[in-house]
Short mmCIF file of C-alpha atoms in Angstrom, two decimals:
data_model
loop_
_atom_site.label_atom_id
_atom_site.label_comp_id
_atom_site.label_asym_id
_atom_site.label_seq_id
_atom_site.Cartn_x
_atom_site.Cartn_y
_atom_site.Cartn_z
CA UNK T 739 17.08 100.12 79.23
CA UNK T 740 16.75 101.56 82.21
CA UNK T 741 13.79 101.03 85.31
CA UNK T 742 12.29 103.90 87.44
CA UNK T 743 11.50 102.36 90.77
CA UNK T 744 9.26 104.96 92.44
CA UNK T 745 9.35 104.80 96.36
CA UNK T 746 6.77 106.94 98.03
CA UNK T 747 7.25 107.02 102.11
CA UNK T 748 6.57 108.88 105.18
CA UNK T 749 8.11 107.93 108.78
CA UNK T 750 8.84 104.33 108.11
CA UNK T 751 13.02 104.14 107.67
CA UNK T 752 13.15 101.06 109.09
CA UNK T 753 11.05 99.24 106.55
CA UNK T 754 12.29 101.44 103.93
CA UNK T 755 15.55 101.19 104.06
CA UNK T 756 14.23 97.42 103.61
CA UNK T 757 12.58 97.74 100.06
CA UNK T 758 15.48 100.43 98.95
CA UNK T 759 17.66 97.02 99.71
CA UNK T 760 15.64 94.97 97.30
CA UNK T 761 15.90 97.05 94.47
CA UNK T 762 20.03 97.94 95.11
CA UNK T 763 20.30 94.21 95.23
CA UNK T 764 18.08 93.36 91.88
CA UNK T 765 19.78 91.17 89.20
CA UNK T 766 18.98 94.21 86.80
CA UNK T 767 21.26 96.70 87.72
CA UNK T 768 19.74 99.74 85.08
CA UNK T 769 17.94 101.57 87.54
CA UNK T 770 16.83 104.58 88.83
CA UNK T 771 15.48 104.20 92.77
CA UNK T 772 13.47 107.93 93.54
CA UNK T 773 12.27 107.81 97.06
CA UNK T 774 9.68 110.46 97.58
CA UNK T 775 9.86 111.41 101.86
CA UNK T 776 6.79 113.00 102.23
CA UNK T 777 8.65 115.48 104.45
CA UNK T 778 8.85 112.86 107.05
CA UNK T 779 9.59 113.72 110.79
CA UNK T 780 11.82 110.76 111.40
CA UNK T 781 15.34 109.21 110.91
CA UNK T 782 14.18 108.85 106.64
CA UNK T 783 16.36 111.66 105.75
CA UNK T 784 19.57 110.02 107.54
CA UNK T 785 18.57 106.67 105.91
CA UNK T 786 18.21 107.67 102.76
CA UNK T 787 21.95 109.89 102.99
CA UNK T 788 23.17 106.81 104.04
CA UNK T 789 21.88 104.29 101.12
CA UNK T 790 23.25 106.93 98.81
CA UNK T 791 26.52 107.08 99.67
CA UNK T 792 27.54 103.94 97.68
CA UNK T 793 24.55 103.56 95.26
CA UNK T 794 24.91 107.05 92.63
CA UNK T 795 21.11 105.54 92.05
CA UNK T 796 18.91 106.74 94.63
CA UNK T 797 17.27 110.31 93.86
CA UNK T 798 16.01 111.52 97.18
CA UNK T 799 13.29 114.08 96.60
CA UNK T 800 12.57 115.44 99.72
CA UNK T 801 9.39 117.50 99.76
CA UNK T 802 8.73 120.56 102.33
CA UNK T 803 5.10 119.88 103.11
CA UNK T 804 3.21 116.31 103.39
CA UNK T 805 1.41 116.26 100.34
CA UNK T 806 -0.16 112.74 101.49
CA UNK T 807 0.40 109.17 99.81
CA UNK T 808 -2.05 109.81 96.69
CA UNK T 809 -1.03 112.69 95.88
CA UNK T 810 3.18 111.56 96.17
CA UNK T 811 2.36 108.47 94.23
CA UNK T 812 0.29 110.78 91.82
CA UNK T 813 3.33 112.97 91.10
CA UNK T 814 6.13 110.06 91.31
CA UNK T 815 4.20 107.85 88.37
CA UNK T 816 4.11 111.67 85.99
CA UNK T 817 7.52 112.30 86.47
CA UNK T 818 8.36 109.13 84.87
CA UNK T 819 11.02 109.57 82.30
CA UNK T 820 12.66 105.93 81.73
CA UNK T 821 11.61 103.26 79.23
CA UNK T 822 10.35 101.19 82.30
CA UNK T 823 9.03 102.09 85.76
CA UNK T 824 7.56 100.60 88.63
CA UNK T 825 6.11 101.55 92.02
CA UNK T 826 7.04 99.95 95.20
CA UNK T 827 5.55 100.93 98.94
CA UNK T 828 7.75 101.57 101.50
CA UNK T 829 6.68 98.56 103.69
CA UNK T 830 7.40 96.45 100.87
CA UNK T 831 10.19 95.14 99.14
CA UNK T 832 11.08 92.74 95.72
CA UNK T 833 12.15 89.49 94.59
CA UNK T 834 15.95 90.27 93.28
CA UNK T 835 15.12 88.83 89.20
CA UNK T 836 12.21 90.85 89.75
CA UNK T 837 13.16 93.49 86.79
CA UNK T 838 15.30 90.98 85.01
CA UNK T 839 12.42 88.83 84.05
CA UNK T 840 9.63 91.81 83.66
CA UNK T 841 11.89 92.67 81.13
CA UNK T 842 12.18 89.52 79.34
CA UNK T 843 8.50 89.13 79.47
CA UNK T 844 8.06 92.95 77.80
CA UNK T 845 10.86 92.29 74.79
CA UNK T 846 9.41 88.95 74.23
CA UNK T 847 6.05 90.50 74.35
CA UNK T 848 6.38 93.93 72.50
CA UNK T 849 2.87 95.13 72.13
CA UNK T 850 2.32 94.79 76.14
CA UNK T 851 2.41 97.64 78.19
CA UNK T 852 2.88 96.04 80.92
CA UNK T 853 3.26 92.66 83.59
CA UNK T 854 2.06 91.74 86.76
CA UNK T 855 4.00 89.19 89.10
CA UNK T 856 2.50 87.26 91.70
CA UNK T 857 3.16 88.39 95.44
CA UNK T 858 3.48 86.62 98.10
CA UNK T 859 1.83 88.49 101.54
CA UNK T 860 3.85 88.35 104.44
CA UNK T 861 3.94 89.61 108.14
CA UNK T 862 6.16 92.15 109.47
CA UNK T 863 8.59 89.22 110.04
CA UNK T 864 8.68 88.29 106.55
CA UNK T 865 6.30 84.57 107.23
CA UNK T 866 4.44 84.02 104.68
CA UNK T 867 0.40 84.56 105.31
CA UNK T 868 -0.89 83.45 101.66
CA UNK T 869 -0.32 84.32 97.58
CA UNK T 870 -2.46 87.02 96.24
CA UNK T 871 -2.85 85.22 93.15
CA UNK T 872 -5.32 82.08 93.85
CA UNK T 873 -4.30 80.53 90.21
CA UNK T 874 -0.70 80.39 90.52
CA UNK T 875 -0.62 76.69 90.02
CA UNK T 876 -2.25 77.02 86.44
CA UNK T 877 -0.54 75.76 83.17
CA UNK T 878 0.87 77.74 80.37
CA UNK T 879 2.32 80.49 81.53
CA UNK T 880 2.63 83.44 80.86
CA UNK T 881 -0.49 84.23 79.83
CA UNK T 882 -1.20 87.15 77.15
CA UNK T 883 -4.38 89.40 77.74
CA UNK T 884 -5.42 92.04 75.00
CA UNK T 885 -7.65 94.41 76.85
CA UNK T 886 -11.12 93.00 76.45
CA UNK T 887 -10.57 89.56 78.16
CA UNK T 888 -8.27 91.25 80.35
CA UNK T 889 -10.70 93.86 82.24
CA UNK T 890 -12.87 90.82 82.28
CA UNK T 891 -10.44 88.85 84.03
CA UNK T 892 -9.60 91.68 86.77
CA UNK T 893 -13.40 92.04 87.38
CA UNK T 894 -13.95 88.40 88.06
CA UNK T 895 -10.77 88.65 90.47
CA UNK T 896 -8.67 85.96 88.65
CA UNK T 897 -5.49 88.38 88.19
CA UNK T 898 -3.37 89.57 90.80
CA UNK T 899 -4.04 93.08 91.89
CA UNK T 900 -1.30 94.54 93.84
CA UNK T 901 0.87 97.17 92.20
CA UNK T 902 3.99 96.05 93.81
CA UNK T 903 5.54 93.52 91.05
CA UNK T 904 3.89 95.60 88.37
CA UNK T 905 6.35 96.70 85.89
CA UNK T 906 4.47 98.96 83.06
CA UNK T 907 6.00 100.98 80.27
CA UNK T 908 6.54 104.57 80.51
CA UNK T 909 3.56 105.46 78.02
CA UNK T 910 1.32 103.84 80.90
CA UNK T 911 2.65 106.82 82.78
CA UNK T 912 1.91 109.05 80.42
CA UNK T 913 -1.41 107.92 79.23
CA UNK T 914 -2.92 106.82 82.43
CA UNK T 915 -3.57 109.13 85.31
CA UNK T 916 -3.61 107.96 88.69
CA UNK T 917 -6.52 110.09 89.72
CA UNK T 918 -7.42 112.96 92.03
CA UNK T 919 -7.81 111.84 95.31
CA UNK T 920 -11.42 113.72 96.24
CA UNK T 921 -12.66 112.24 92.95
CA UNK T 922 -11.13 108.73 93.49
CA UNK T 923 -10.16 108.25 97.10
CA UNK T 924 -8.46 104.96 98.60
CA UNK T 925 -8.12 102.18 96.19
CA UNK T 926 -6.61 104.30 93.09
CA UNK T 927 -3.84 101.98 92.45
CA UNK T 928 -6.22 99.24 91.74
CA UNK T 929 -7.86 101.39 88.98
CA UNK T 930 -4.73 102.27 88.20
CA UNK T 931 -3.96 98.75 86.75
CA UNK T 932 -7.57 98.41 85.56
CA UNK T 933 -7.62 101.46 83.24
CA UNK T 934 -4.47 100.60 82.08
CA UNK T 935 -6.17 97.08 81.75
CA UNK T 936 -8.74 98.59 79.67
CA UNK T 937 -5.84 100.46 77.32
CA UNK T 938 -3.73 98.28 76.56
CA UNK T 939 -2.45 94.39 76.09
CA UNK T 940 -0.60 92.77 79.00
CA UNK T 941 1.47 89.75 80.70
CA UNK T 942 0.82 87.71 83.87
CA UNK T 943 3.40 85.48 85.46
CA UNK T 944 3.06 83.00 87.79
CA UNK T 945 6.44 83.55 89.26
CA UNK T 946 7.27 86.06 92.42
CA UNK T 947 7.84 89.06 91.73
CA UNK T 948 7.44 91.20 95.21
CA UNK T 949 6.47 90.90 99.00
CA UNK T 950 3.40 92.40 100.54
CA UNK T 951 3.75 93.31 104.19
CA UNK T 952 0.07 93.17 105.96
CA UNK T 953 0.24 95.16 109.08
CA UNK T 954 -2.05 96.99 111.28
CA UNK T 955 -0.67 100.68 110.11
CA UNK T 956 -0.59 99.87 106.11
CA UNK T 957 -3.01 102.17 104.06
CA UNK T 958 -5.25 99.11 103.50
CA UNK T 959 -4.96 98.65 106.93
CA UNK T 960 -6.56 101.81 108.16
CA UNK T 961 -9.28 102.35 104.92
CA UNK T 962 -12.17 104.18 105.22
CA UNK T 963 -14.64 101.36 106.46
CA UNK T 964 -17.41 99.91 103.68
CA UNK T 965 -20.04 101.82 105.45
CA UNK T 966 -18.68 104.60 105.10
CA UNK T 967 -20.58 106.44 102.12
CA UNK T 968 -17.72 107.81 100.43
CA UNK T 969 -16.50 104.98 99.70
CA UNK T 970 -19.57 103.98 97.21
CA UNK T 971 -18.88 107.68 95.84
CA UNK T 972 -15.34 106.63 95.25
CA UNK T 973 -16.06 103.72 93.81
CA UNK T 974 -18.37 105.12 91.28
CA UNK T 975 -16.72 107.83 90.27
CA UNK T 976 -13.37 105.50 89.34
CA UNK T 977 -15.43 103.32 87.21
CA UNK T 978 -17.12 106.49 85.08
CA UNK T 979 -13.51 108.27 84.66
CA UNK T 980 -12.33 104.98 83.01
CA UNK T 981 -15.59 104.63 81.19
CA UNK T 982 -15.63 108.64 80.25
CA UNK T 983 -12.01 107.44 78.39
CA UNK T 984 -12.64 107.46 74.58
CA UNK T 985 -8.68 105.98 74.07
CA UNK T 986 -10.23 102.72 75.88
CA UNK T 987 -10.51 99.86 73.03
CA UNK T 988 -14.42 98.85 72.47
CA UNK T 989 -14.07 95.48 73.40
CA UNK T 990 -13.11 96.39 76.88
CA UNK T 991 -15.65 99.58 77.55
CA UNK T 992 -18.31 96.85 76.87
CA UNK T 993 -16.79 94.96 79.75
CA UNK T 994 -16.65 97.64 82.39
CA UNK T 995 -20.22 99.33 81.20
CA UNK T 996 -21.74 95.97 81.77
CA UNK T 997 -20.27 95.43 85.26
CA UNK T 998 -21.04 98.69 86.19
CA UNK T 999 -24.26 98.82 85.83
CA UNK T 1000 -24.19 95.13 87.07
CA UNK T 1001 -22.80 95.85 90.23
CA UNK T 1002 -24.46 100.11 90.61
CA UNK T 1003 -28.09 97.73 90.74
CA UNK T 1004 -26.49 94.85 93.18
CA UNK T 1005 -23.11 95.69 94.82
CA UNK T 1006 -24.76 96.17 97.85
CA UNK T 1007 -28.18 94.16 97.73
CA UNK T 1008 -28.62 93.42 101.03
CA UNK T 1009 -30.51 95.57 103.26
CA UNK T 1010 -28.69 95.54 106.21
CA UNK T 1011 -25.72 97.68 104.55
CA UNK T 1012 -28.00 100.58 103.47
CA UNK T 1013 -29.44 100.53 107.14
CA UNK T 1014 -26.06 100.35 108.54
CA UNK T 1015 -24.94 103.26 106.42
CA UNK T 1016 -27.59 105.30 106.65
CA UNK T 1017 -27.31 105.28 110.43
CA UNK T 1018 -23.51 105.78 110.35
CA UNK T 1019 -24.49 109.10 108.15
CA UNK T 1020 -27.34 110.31 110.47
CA UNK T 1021 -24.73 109.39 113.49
CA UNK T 1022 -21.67 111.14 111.58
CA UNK T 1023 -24.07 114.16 111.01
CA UNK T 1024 -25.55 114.53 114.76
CA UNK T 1025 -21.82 114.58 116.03
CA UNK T 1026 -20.02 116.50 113.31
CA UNK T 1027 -18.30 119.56 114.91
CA UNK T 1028 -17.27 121.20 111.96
CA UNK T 1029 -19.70 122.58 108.90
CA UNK T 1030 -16.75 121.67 106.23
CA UNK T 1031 -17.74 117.91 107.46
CA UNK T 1032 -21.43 117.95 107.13
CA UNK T 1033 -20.92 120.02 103.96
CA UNK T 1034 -19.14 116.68 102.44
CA UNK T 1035 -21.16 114.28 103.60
CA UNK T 1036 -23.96 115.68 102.01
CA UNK T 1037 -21.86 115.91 98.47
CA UNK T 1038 -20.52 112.62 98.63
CA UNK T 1039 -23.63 111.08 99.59
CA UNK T 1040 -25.79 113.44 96.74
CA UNK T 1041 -24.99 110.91 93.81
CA UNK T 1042 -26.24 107.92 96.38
CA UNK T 1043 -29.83 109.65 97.15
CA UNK T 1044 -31.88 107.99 94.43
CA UNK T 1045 -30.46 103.98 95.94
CA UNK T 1046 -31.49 105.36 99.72
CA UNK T 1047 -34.85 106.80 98.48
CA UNK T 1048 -35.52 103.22 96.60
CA UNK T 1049 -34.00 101.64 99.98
CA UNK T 1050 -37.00 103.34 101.61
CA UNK T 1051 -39.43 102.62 99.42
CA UNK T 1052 -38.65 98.89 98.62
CA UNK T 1053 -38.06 98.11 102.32
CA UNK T 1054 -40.09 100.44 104.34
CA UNK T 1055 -42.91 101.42 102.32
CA UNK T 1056 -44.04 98.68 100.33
CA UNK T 1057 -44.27 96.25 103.47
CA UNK T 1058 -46.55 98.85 104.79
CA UNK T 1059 -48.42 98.78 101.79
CA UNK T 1060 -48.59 95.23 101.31
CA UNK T 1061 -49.77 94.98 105.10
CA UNK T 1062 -52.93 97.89 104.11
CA UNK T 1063 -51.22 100.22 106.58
CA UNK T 1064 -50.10 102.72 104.51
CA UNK T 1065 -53.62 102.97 103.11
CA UNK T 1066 -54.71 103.68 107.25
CA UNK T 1067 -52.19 105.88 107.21
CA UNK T 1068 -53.46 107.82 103.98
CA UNK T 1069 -57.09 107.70 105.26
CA UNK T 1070 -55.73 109.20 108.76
CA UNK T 1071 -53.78 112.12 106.67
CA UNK T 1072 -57.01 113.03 104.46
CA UNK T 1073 -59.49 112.73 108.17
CA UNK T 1074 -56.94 115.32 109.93
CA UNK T 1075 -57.12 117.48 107.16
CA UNK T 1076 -60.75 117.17 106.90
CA UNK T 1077 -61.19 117.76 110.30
CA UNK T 1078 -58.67 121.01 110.04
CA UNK T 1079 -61.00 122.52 107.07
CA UNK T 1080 -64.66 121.16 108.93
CA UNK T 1081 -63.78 122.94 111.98
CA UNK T 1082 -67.05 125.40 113.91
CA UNK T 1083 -67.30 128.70 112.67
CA UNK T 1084 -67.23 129.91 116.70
CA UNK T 1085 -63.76 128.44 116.95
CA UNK T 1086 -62.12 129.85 113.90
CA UNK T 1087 -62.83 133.42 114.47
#
């Protein structure tokens, strides 16, 4: 059966000439490599003409305007037409029995949509920094999730959660959406896996499946910082299109609708990050040039207004109140206006 590998990339064809390697060079030799350029400016057009000469394999879809990396992943993962498919960055690259053993996990495991490797997470040299998977030494594996204890799993962080070495199904593709990117921003292919977590049964593996190159210019590299108040939009609004989901089974919406609601009340309990972010927003506003800006910092920060207004009032106003100064400051108010209303008839003609 044959494997879609989808490739998104955008001036990199150095490295991605790299993971376009790993795949030509897989044990599993049914595949289908489509590198999306996201109508890069560099030598990627060359590279990829060059890889294709002896490898029938590699699709090149060139596109004519950068569509950015959400969006190309977006459209890579619908266009999915094989019985298997994958998605590997451009900085990355994969073990070679990589798609031989995802696909002896998937036959001997029929009702799973999908499996998730272990990767190891290198530097740009290829030396290994550490494993994203802290339980690789474990017993029994693999290990079979249906999709209650499985969400569970990914919300405690005891899975791996890096889409490169994921190999899924194609009615993953077609059932799960990757998300629009002003709804969902950075982070989608982690919901990704976790709404597909919440659909269907799956495998983990111990073994290696994939590298994951950590560098300064990566997407996770250069995220939109934690203080940043989209980000809190972004996260909630992932977590309510997976919940909104009636094709979810019960077992796992209870899952997700508990730590939701868990984590909306405590995710961020400490006071210092709602002091920091508030400034950064009052900052962001007094030096925005544009009115398109301050137009969405006020939307993404409208769903947020009711934890800043309890902020205020659990950290600002109660102390006051416990300390008898907002009573002063009441009695002060009601004097002034007493004053205002008790003032000589000779001075209010």
């Amino acid at each position: 059966m044959e494997i879609t590998t989808i490739i998104p990339t955008y001036n990199r064809f150095k490295l991605l000439s790299r993971a376009i390697n790993s795949v030509k060079n897989q044990t599993y030799k049914q595949i289908k490599i489509v590198v999306r350029d996201n109508a890069s400016t560099d030598e990627t057009a060359e590279t990829i003409m060059h890889l294709c000469k002896d490898d029938h394999r590699i699709v090149h879809q060139r596109l004519s305007t950068n569509i950015g990396s959400h969006e190309n992943i977006r459209q890579g993962i619908r266009s999915v037409d094989t019985e298997y498919f994958s998605f590997l960055c451009d900085d990355d690259y994969l073990s070679p029995e990589f798609y031989s053993e995802g696909v002896k996990l998937l036959d001997l495991y029929p009702k799973a949509a999908f499996v998730a490797f272990c990767v190891d997470i290198v530097d740009m040299d290829g030396n290994f920094i550490k494993s994203n998977f802290n339980s690789r030494e474990k017993n029994n594996w693999p290990l079979y999730f249906n999709s209650g204890d499985g969400i569970s799993a990914y919300t405690q962080n005891k899975l791996p959660c890096t889409l490169t070495a994921y190999l899924f199904r194609k009615e993953v593709a077609h059932k799960i959406d990757f998300g629009d990117f002003s709804e969902v921003g950075y982070g989608a292919d982690i919901f990704f896996i976790w709404h597909a977590a919440c659909r269907f049964n799956f495998v983990v593996t111990n073994m290696r499946g994939g590298y994951y190159t950590s560098h300064d210019n990566s997407t996770s590299g250069t995220l939109v910082k934690a203080f940043d108040e989209r980000f809190l939009y972004w996260w909630r609004n992932r977590m309510l299109l997976i919940l909104k989901d009636k094709e979810i089974q019960p077992s796992a919406h209870k899952v997700l609708e508990d730590f939701y609601f868990r984590n909306t009340r405590s995710r961020y309990p400490n006071k210092t990050y709602y002091l920091n972010s508030a400034i950064y927003l009052i900052s962001k506003r007094l030096t925005a040039k544009e009115a398109k800006e301050l137009k969405f910092d006020f939307i993404s920060m409208r769903p947020f207004l009711p934890t800043y207004m309890l902020f205020f009032l659990k950290y600002f106003c109660l102390p006051l109140e416990r300390l008898g100064l907002m009573t002063n400051l009441r009695n002060s108010i009601k004097s002034l206006r007493t004053l205002s209303c008790e003032r000589p008839a000779c001075l209010s003609k």
